[in-house]
mmCIF file with all atom_site columns, C-alpha atoms in Angstrom:
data_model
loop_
_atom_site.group_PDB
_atom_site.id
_atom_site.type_symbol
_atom_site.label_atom_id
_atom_site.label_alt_id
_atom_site.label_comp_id
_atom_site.label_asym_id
_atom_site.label_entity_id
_atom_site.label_seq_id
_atom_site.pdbx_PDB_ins_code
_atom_site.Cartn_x
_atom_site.Cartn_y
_atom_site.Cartn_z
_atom_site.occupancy
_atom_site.B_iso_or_equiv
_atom_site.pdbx_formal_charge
_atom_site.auth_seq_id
_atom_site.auth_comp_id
_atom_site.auth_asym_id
_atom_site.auth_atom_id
_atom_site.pdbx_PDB_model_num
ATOM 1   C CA . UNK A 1 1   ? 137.154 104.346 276.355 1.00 57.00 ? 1335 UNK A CA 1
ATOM 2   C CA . UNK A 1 2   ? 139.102 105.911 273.072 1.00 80.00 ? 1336 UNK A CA 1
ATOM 3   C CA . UNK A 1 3   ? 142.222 106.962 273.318 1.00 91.00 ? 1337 UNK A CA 1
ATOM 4   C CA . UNK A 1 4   ? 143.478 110.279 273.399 1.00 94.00 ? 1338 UNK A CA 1
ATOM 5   C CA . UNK A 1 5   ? 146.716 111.193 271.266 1.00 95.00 ? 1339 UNK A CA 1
ATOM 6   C CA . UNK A 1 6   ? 148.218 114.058 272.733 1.00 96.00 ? 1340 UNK A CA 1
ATOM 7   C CA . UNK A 1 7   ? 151.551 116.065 271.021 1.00 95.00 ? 1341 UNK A CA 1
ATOM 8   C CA . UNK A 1 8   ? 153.921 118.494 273.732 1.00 94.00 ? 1342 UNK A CA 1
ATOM 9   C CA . UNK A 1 9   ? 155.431 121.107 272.869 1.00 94.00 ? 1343 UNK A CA 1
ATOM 10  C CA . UNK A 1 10  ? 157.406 123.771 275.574 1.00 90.00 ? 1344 UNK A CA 1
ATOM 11  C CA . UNK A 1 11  ? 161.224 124.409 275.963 1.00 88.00 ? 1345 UNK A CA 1
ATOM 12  C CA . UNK A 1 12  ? 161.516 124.289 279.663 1.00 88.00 ? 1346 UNK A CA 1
ATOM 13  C CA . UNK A 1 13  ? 162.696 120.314 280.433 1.00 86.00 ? 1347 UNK A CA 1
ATOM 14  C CA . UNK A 1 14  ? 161.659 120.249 284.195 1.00 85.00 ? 1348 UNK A CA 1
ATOM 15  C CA . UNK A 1 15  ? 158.424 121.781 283.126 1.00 85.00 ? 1349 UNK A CA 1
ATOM 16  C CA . UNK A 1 16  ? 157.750 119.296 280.258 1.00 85.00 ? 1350 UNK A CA 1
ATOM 17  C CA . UNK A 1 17  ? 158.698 116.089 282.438 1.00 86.00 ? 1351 UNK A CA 1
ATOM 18  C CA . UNK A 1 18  ? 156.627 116.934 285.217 1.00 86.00 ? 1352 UNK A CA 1
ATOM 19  C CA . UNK A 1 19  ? 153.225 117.453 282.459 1.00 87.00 ? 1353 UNK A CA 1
ATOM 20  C CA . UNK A 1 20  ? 154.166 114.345 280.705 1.00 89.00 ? 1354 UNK A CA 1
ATOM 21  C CA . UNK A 1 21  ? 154.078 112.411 284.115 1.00 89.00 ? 1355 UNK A CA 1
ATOM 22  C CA . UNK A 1 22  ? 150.764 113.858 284.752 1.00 89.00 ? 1356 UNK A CA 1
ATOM 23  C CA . UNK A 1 23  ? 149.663 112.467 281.511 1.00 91.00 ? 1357 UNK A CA 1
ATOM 24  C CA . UNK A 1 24  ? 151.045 109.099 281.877 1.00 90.00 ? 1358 UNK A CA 1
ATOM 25  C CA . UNK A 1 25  ? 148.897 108.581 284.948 1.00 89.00 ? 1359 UNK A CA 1
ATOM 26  C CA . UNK A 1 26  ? 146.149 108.188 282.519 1.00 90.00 ? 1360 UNK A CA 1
ATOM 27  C CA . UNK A 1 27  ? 145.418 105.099 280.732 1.00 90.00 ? 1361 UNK A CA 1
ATOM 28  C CA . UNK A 1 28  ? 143.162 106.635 277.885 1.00 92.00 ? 1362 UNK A CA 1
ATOM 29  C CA . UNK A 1 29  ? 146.108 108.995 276.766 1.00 93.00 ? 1363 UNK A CA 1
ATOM 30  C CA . UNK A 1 30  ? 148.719 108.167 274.531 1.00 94.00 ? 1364 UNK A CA 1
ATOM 31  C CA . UNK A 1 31  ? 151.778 110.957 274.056 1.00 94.00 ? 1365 UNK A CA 1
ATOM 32  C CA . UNK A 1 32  ? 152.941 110.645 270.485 1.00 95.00 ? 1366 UNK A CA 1
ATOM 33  C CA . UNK A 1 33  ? 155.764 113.102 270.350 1.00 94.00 ? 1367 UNK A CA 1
ATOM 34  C CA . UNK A 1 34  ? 157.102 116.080 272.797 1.00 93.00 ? 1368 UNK A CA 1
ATOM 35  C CA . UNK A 1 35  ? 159.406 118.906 271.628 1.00 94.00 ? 1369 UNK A CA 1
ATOM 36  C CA . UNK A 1 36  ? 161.246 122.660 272.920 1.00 92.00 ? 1370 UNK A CA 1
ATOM 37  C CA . UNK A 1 37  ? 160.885 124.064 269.539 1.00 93.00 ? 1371 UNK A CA 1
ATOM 38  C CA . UNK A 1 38  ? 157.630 125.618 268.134 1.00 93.00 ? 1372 UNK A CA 1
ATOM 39  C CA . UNK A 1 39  ? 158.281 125.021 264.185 1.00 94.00 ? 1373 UNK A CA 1
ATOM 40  C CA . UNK A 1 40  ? 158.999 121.219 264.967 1.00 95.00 ? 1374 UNK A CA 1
ATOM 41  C CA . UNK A 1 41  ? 155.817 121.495 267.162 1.00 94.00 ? 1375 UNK A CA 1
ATOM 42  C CA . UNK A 1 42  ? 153.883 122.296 264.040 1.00 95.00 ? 1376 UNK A CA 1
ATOM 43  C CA . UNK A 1 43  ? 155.443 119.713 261.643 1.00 95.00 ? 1377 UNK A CA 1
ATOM 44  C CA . UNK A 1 44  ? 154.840 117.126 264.343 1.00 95.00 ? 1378 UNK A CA 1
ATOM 45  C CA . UNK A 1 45  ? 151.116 118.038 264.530 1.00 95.00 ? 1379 UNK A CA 1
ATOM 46  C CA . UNK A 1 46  ? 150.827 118.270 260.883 1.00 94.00 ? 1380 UNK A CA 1
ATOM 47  C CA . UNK A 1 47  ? 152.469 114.383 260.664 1.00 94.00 ? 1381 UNK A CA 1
ATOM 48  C CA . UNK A 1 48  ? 150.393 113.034 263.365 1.00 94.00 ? 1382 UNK A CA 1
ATOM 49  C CA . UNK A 1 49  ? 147.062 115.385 263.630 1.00 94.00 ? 1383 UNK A CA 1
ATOM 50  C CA . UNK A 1 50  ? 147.013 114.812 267.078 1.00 96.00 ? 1384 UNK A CA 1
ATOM 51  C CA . UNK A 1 51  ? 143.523 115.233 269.087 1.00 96.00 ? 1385 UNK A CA 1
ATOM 52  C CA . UNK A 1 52  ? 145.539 117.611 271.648 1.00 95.00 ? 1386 UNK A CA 1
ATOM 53  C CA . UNK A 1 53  ? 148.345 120.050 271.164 1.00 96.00 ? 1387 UNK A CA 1
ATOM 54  C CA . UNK A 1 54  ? 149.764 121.214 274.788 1.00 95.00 ? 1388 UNK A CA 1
ATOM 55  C CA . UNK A 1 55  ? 151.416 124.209 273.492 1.00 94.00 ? 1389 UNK A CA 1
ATOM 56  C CA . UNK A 1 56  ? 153.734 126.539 275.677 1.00 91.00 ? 1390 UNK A CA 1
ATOM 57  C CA . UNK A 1 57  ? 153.215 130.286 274.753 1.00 90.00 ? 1391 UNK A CA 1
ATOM 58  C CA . UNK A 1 58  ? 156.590 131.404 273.973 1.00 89.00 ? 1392 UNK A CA 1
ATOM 59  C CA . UNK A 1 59  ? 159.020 128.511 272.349 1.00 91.00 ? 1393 UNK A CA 1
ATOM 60  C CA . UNK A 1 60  ? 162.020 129.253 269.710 1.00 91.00 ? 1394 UNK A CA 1
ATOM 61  C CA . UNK A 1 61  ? 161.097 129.115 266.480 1.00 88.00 ? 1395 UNK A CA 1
ATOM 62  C CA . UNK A 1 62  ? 157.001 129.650 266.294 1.00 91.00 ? 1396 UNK A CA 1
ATOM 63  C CA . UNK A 1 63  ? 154.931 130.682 269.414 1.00 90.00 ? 1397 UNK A CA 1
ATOM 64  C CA . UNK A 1 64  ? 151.728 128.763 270.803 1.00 91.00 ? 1398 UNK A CA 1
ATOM 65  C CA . UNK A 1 65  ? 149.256 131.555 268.870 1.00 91.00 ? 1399 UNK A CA 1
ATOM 66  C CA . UNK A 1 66  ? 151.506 131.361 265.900 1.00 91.00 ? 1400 UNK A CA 1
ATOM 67  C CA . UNK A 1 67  ? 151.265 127.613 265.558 1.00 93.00 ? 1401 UNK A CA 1
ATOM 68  C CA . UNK A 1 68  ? 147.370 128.040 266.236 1.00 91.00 ? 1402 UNK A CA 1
ATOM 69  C CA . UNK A 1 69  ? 146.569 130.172 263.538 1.00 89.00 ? 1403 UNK A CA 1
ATOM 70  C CA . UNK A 1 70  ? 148.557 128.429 261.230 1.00 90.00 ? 1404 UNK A CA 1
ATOM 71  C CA . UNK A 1 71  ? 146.649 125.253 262.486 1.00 90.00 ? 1405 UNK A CA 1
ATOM 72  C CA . UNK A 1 72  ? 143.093 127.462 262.170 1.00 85.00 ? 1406 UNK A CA 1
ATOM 73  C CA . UNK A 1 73  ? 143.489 127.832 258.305 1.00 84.00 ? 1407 UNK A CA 1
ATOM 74  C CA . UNK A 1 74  ? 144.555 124.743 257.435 1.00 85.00 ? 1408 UNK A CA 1
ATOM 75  C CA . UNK A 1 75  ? 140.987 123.468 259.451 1.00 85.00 ? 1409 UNK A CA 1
ATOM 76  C CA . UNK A 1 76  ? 143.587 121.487 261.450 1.00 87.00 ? 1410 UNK A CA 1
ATOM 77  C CA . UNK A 1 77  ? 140.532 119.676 263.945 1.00 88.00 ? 1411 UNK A CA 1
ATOM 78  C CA . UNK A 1 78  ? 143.271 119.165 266.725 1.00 94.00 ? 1412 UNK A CA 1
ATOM 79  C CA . UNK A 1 79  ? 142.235 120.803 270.331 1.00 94.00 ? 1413 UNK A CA 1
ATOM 80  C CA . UNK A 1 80  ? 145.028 123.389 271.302 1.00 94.00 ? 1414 UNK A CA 1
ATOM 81  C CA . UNK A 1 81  ? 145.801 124.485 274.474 1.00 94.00 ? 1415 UNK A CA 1
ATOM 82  C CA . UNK A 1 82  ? 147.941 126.945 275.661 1.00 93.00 ? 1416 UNK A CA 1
ATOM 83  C CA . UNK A 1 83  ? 150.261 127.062 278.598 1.00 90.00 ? 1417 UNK A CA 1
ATOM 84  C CA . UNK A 1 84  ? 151.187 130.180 279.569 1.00 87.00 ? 1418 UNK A CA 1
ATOM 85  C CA . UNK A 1 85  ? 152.696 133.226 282.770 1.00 85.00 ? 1419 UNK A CA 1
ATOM 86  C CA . UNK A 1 86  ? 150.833 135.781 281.362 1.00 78.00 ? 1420 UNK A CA 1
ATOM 87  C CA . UNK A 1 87  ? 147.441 136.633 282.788 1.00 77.00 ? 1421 UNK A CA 1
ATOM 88  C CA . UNK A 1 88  ? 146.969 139.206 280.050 1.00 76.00 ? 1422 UNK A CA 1
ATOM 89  C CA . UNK A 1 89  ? 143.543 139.679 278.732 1.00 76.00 ? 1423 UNK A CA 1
ATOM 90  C CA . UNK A 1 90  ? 144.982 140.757 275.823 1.00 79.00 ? 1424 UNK A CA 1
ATOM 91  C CA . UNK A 1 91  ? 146.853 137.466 275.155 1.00 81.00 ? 1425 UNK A CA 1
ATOM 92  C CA . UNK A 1 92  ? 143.966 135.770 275.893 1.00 83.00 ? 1426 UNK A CA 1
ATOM 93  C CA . UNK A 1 93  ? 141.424 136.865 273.650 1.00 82.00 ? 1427 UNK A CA 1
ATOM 94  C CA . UNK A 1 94  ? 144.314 136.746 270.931 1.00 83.00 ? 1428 UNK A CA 1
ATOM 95  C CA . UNK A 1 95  ? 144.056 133.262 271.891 1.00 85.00 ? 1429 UNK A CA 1
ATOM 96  C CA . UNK A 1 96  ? 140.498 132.842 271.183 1.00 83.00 ? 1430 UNK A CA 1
ATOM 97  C CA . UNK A 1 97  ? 140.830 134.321 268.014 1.00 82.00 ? 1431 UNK A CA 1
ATOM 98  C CA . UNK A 1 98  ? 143.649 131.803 266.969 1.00 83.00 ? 1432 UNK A CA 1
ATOM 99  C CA . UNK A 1 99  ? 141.146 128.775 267.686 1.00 85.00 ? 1433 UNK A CA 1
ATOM 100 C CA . UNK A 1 100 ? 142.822 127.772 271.143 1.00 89.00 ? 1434 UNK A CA 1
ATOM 101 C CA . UNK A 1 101 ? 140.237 126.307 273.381 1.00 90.00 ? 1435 UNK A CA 1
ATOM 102 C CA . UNK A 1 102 ? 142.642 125.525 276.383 1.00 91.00 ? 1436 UNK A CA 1
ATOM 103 C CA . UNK A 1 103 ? 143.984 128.397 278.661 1.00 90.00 ? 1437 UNK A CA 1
ATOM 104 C CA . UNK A 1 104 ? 145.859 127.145 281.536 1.00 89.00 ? 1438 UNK A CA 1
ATOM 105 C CA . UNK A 1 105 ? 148.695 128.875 284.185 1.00 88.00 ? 1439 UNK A CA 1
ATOM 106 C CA . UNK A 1 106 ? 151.547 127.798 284.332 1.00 85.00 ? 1440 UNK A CA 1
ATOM 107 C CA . UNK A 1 107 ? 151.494 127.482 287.847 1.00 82.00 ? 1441 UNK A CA 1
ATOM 108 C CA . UNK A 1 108 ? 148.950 125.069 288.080 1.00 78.00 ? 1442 UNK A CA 1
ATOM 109 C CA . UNK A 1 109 ? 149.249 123.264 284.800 1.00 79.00 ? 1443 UNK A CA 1
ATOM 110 C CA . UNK A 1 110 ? 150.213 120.106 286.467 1.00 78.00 ? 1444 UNK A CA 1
ATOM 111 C CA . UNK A 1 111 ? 147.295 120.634 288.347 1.00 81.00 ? 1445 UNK A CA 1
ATOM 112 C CA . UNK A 1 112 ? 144.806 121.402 286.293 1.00 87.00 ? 1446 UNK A CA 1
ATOM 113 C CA . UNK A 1 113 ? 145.906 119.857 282.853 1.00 91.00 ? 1447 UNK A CA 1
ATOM 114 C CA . UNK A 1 114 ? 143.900 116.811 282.532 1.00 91.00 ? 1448 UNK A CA 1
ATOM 115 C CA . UNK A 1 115 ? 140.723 118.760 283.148 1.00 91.00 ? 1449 UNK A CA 1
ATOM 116 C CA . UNK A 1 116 ? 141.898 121.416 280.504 1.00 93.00 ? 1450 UNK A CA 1
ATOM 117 C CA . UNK A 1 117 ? 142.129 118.267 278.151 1.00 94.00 ? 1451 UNK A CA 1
ATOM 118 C CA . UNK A 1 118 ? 139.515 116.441 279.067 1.00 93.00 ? 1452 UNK A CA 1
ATOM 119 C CA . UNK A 1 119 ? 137.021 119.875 278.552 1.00 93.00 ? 1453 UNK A CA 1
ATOM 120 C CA . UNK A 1 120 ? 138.433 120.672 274.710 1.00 94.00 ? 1454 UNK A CA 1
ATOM 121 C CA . UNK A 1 121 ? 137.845 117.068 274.153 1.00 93.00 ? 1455 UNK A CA 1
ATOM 122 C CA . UNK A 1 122 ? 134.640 117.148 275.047 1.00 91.00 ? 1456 UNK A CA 1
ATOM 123 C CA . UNK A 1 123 ? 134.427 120.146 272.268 1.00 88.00 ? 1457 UNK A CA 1
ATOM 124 C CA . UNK A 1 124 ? 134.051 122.905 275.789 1.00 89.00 ? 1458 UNK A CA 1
ATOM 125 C CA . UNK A 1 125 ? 136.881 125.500 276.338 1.00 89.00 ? 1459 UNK A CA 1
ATOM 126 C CA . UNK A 1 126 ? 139.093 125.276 279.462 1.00 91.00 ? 1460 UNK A CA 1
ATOM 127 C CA . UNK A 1 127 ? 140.293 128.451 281.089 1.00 88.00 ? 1461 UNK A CA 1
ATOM 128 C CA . UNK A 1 128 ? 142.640 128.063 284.115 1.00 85.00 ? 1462 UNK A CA 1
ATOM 129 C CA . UNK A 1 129 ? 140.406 128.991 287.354 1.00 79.00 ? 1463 UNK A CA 1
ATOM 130 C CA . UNK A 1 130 ? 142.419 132.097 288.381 1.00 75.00 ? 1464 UNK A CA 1
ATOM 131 C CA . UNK A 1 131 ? 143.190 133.549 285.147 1.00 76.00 ? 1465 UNK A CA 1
ATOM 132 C CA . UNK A 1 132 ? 138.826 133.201 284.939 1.00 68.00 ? 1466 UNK A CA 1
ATOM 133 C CA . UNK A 1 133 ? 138.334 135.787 287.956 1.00 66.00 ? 1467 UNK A CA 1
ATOM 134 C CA . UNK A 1 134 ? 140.525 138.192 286.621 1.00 65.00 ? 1468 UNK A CA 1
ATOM 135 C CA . UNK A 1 135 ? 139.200 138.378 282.921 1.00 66.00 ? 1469 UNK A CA 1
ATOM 136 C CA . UNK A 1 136 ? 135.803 138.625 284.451 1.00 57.00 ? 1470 UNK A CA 1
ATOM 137 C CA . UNK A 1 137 ? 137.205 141.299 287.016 1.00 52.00 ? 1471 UNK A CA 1
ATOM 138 C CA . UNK A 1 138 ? 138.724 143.009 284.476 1.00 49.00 ? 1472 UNK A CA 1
ATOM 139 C CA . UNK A 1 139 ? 136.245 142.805 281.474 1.00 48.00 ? 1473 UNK A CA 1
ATOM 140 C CA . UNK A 1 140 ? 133.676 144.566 283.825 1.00 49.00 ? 1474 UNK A CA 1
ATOM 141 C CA . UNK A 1 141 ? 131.992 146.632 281.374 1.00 43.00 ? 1475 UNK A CA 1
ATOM 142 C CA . UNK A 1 142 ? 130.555 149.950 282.765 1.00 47.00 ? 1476 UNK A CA 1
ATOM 143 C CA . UNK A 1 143 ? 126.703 150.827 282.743 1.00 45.00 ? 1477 UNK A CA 1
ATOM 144 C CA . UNK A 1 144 ? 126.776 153.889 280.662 1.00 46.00 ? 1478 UNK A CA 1
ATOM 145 C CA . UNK A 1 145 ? 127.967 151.845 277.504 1.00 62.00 ? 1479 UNK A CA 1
ATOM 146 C CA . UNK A 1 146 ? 124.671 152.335 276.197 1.00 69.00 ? 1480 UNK A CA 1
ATOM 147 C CA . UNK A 1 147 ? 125.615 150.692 273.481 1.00 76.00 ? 1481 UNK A CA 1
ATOM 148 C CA . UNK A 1 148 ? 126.412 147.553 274.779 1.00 81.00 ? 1482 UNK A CA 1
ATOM 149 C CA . UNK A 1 149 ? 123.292 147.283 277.475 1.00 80.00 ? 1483 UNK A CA 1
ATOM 150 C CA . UNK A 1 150 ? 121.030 148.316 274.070 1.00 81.00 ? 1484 UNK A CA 1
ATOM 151 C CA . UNK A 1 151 ? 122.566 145.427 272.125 1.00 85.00 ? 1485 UNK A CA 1
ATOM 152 C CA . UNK A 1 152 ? 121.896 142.729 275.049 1.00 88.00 ? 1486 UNK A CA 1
ATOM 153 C CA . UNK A 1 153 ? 118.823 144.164 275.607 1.00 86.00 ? 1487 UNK A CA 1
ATOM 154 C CA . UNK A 1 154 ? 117.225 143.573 271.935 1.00 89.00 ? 1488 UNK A CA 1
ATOM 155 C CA . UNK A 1 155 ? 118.087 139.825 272.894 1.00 91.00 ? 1489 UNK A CA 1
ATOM 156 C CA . UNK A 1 156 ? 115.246 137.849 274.317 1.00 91.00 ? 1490 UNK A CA 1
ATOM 157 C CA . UNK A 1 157 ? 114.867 136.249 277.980 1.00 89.00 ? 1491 UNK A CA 1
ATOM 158 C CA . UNK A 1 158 ? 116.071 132.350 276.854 1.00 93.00 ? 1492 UNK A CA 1
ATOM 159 C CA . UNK A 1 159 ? 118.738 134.212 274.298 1.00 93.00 ? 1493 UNK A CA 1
ATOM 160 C CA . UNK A 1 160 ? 120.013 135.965 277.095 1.00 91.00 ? 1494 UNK A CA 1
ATOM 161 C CA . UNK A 1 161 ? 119.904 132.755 279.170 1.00 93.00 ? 1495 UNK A CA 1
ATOM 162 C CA . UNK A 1 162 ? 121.906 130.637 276.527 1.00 94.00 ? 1496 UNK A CA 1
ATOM 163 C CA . UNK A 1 163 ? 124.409 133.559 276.321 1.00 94.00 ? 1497 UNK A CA 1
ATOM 164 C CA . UNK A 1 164 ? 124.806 133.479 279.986 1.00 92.00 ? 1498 UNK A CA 1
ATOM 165 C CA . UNK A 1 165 ? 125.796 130.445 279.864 1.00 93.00 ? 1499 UNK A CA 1
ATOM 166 C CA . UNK A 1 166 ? 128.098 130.469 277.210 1.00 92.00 ? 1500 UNK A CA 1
ATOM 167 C CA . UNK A 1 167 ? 129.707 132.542 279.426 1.00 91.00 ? 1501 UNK A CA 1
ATOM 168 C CA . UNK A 1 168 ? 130.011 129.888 282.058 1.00 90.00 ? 1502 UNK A CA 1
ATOM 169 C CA . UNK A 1 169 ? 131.849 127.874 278.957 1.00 90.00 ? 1503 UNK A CA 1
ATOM 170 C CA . UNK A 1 170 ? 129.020 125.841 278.939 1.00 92.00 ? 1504 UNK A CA 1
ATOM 171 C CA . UNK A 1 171 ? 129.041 123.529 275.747 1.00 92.00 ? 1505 UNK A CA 1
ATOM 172 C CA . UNK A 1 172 ? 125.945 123.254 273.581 1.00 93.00 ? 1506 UNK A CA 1
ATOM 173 C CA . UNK A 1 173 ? 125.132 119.965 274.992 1.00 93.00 ? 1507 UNK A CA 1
ATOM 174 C CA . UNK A 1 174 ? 125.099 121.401 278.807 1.00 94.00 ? 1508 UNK A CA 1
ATOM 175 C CA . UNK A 1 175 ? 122.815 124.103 277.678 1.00 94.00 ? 1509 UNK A CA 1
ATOM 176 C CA . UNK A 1 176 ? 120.589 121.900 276.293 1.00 94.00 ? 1510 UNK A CA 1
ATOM 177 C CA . UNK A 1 177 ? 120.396 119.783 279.332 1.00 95.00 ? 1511 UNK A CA 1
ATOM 178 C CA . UNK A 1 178 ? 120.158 122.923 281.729 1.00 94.00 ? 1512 UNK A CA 1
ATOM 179 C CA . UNK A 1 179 ? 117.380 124.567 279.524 1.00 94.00 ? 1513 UNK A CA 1
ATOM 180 C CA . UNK A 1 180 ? 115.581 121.235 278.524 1.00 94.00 ? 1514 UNK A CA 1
ATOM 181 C CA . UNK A 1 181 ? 115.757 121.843 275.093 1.00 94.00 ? 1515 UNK A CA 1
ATOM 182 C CA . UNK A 1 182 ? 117.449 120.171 272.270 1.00 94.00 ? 1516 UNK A CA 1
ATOM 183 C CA . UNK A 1 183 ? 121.129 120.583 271.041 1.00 93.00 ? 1517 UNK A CA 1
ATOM 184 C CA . UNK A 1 184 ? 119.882 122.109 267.715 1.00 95.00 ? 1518 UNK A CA 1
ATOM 185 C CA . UNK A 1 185 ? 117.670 124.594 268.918 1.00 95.00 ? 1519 UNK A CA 1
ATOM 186 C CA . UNK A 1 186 ? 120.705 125.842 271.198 1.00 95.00 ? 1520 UNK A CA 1
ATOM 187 C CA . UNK A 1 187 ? 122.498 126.141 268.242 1.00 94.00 ? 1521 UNK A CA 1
ATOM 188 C CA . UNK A 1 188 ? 119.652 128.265 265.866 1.00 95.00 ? 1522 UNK A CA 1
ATOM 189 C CA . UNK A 1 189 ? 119.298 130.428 269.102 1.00 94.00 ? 1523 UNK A CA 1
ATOM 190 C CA . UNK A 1 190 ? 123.456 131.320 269.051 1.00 94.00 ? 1524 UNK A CA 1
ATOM 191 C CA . UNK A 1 191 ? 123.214 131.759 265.581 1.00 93.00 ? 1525 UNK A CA 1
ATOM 192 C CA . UNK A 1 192 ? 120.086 134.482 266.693 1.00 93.00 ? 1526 UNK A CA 1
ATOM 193 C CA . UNK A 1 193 ? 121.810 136.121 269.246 1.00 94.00 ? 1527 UNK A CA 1
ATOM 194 C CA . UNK A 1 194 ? 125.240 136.170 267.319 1.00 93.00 ? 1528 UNK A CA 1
ATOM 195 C CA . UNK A 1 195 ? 123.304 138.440 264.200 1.00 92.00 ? 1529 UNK A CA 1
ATOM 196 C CA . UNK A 1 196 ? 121.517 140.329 267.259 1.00 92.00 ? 1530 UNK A CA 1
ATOM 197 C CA . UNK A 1 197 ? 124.897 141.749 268.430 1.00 91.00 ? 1531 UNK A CA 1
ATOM 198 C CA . UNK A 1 198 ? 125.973 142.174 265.482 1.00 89.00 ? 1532 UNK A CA 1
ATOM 199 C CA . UNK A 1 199 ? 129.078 139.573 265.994 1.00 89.00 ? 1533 UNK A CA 1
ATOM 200 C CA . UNK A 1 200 ? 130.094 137.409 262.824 1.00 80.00 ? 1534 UNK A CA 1
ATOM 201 C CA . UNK A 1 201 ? 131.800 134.334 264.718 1.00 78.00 ? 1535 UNK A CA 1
ATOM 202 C CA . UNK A 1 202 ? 131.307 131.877 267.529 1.00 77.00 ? 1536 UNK A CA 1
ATOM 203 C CA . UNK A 1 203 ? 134.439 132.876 269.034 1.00 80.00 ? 1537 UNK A CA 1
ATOM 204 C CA . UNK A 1 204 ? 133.458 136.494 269.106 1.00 87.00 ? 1538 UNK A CA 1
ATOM 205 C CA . UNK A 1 205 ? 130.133 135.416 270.702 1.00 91.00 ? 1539 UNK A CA 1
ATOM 206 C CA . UNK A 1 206 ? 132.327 133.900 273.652 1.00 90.00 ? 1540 UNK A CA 1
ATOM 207 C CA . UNK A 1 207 ? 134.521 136.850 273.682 1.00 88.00 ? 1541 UNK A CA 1
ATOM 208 C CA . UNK A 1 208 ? 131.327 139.030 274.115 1.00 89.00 ? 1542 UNK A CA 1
ATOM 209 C CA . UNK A 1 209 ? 129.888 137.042 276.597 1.00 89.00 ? 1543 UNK A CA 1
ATOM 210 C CA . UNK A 1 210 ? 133.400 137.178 278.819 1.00 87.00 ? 1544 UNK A CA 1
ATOM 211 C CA . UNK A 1 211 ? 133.298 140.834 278.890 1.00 83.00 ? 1545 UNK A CA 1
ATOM 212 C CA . UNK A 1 212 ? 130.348 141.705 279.634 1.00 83.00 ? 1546 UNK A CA 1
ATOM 213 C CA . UNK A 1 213 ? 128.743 138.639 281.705 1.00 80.00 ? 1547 UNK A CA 1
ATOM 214 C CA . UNK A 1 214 ? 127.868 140.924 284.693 1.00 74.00 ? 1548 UNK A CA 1
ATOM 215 C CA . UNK A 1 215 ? 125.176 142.391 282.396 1.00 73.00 ? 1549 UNK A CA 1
ATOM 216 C CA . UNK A 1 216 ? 123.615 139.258 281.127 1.00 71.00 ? 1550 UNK A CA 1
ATOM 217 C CA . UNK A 1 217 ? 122.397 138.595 284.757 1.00 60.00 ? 1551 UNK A CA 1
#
């Protein structure tokens, strides 16, 4: 099994100790550096390109979205994922857009942070169990957006099948296996339904699918 470099960065000591110990129980991960300081956070990924980047939300210096974006145009491949209070579904599709593919509560990072890194390795998106009901409760997206129901509705059954399951943060592997067809044709069929709805990114096509998944079914 490869190792898995991992970088730390949040300003709360009890909080930081008790993820790092959680890491350290696995033998495939390797911590390279930990800091409480977002602008040392991004010099230390930029020295090491790490594959993960724990990043808390709000740090002195740069915040866990600022360092993202930053990280998004220099094409920085390192997997970021965000610790954070706030179930805000604001936040979180801010979050999208910076290129973070980890969303986890505070509350049960400890918890839940090996599967969080284990998903965005595994090139998948990770969001934090609880914080997923309530973006789905609250991204309910009424029936008389005609707008919306027309756009889903040029797609065509399997389109709306793979977007379902993007939905599900399925990675294009998964819905290969599920539908029994191959990676690549997964891929021309996002690129399809992503020109359908009239969306110019794949991060937009997961934002789409989030708020309106109880129409793709």
């Amino acid at each position: 099994m490869s190792e898995t470099t991992i970088i730390i960065a949040d300003d709360h000591p009890l909080f930081l100790s008790g993820v790092r110990r959680e890491l350290e129980s696995i033998a495939s991960y390797k911590i390279l550096a930990e800091t409480g300081d977002g602008t040392e956070a991004l010099q230390l990924i930029n020295d090491y390109n790490p594959d993960i980047a724990i990043l808390d939300f709000e740090m002195p210096g740069l915040n866990g979205l600022d360092i993202a974006s930053k990280l998004v145009e220099k094409n920085c491949d390192t997997g970021i994922i965000l610790l954070t209070m706030h179930r805000d579904k604001k936040i979180f599709y801010k979050a999208l857009d910076s290129g973070i593919r980890g969303y986890v509560l505070k509350d049960d990072a400890v918890i839940n942070i090996i599967k969080a890194i284990d998903n965005v390795i595994a090139g998948k998106h990770y969001i934090s169990d609880d914080l997923y009901e309530f973006l789905i409760d609250k991204a309910k997206v009424k029936t008389e957006n005609q707008k919306i129901i027309e756009l889903i509705s040029s797609l065509t059954v399997t389109e709306k099948k793979v977007l379902s399951l993007v939905a599900e943060l399925k990675s294009n592997q998964e819905i290969a296996q599920t539908m029994f067809i191959s990676k690549r044709t997964v891929e021309n069929h996002k690129v399809n339904i992503t020109s359908k709805l009239n969306l110019n990114s794949s991060r937009n096509l997961l934002k789409f699918s989030l708020q309106n998944k109880d129409l793709l079914f």
